XYZ file of C-alpha atoms in Angstrom:
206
model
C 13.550 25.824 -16.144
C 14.499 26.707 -19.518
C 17.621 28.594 -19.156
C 17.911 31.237 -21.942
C 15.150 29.612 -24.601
C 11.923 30.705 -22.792
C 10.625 30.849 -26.565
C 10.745 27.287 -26.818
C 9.090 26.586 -24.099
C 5.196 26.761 -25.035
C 4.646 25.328 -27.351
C 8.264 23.100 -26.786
C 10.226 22.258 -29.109
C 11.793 18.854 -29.307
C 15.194 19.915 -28.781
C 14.000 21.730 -25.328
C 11.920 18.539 -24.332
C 15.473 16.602 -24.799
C 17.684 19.340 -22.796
C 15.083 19.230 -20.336
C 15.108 15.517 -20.033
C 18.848 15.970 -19.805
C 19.192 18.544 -17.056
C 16.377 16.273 -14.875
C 18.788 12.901 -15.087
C 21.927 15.244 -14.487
C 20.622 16.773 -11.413
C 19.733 13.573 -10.031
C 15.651 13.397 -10.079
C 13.541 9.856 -9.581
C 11.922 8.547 -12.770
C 8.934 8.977 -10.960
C 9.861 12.210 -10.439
C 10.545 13.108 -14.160
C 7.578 11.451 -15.287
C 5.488 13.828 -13.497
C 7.343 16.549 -14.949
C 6.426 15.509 -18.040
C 2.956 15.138 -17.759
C 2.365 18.242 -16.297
C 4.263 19.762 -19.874
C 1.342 17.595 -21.786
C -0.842 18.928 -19.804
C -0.186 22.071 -20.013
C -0.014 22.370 -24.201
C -3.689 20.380 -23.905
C -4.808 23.031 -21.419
C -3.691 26.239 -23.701
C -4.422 24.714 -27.135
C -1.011 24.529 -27.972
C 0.052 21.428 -30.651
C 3.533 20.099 -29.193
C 6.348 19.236 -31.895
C 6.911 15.825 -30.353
C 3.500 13.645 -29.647
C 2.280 12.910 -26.144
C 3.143 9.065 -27.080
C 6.857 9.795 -28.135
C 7.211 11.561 -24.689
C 5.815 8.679 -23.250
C 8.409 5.974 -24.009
C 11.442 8.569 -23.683
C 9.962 8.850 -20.029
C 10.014 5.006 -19.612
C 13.181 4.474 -21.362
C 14.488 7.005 -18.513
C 12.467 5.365 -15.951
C 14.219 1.870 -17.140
C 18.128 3.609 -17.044
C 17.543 4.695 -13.229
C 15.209 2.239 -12.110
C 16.680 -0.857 -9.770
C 16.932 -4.176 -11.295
C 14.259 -5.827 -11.688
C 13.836 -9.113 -8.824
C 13.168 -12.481 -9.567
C 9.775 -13.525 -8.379
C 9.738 -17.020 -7.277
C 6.683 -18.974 -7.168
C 5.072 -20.508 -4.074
C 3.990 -24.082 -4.637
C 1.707 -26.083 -3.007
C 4.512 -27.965 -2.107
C 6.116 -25.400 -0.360
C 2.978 -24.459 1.974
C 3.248 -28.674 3.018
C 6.517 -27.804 4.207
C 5.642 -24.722 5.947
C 2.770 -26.740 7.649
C 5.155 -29.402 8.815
C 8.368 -27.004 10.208
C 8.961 -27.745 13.630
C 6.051 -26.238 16.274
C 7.546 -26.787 19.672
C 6.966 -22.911 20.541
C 3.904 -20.535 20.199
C 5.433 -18.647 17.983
C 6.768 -21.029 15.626
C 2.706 -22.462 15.447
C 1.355 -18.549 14.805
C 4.287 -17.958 12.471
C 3.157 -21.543 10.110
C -0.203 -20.393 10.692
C 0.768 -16.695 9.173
C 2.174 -18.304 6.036
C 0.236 -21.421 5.489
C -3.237 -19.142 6.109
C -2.395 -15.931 4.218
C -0.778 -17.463 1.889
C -3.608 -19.918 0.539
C -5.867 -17.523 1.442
C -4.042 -14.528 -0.799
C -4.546 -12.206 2.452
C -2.391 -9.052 2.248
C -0.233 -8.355 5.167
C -2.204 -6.236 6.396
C -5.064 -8.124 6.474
C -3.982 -10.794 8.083
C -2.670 -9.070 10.811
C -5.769 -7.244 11.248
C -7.779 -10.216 12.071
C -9.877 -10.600 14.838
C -10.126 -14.184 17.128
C -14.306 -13.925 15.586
C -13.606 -13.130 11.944
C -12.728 -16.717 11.516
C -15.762 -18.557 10.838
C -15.756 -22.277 11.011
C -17.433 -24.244 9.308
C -18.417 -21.812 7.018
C -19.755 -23.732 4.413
C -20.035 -27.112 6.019
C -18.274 -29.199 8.379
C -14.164 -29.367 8.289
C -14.486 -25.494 6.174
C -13.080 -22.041 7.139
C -13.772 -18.653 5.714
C -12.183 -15.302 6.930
C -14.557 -12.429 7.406
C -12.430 -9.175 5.487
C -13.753 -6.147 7.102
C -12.945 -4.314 3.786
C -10.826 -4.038 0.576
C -10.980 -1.824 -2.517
C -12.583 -4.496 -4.389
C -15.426 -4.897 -1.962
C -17.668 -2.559 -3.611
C -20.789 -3.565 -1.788
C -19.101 -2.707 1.853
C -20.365 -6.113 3.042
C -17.024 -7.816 3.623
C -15.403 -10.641 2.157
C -14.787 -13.891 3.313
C -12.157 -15.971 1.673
C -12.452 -20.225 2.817
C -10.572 -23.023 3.095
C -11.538 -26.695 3.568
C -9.753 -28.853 4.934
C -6.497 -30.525 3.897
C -5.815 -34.316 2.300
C -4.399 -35.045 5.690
C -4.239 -33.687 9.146
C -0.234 -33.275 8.630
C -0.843 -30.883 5.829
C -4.501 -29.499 6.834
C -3.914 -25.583 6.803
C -7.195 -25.849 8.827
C -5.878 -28.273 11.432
C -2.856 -25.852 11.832
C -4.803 -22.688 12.510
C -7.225 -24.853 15.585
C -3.647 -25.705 16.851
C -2.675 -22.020 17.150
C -6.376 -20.795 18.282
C -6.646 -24.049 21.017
C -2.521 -23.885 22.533
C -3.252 -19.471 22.155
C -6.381 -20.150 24.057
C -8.228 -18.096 21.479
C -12.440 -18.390 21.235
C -15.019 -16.064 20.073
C -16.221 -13.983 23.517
C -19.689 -13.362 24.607
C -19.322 -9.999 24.532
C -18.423 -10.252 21.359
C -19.753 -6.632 19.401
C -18.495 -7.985 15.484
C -23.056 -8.840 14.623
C -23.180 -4.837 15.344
C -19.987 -3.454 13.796
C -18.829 -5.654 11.528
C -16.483 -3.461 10.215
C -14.511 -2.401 13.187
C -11.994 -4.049 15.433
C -13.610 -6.201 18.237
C -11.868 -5.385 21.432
C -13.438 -8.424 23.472
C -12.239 -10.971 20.977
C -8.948 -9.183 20.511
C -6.420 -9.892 17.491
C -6.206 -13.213 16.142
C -2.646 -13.343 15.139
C -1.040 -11.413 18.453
C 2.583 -11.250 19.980
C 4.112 -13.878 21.921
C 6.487 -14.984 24.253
């Protein structure tokens, strides 16, 4: 990659380290892409005992002040407010759908379930009255942060008022869906795989 200076190339030089930096932006490489480049140079100079002419850290914020040129703009993150879930819980539920689509973002959003997670919810991974009448807790089959491998299970209690109980909104859903635990039920044996008796919690519609 170093067109006619292949003696600055180990240990580089900082005027090669630039040109290279150059010809990557020019030819139209992700900062992602340039910062791997770029480690793989500091690693190779650690690897081979060779003392660079720039430091790794100078490297290190030319690669993010690259990153920063051909990165997208950064978006505005707007915050959710409690008010904002009361009006989610009090939209208009005249269909199915509208109820399991309030119940998607009043639930996994007070909840702080990933997409993912919600969606891969089974009808008996909600456990009511978890920790005492009018309470709801979510069983999590697993997460990174689970280190344990026994599941989590993120609650809710119940709401100031049944217009703006999250928990009065998800028996809604489960009692118009027609959704109960089933007594063939296998989640006490595998609690960490999908129960096909119970079936998905949060499913299509009509």
């Amino acid at each position: 990659m170093i067109n006619g200076a292949v003696e600055q190339a180990l240990p580089a030089t900082a005027t090669a380290i630039k040109a290279f930096a150059m010809h990557l932006v020019m030819i139209g490489y992700a900062g992602a892409t340039i910062t791997k480049f770029f480690e793989a140079i500091v690693d190779r100079h650690r690897h081979y005992g060779y003392e660079m002419e720039v430091p790794a850290s100078t490297i290190h914020r030319w690669v993010q002040a690259i990153q920063k040129q051909l990165g997208l703009p950064k978006r505005d993150k707007f915050a959710i407010l409690p008010i904002h879930i009361k009006c989610i819980i009090q939209l208009t539920r005249t269909t199915l759908k509208q109820l399991r689509d309030a119940t998607i973002l009043a639930v996994g959003t007070i909840c702080a379930l990933r997409a993912a997670e919600i969606g891969r919810l089974d009808v008996c991974d909600v456990l009511l009255d978890y920790d005492g009448r009018g309470t709801v807790a979510f069983l999590l089959r697993y997460r990174k942060n689970d280190g344990f491998k026994r599941g989590l299970h993120p609650r809710r209690g119940r709401g100031s008022s049944h217009e703006t109980c999250p928990l009065a909104l998800l028996n809604e859903y489960m009692s118009r869906a027609g959704l109960k635990r089933s007594t063939r039920c296998t989640k006490a044996t595998w609690t960490r795989s999908p129960c096909e008796a119970c079936g998905r919690l949060l499913r299509n519609t009509t």
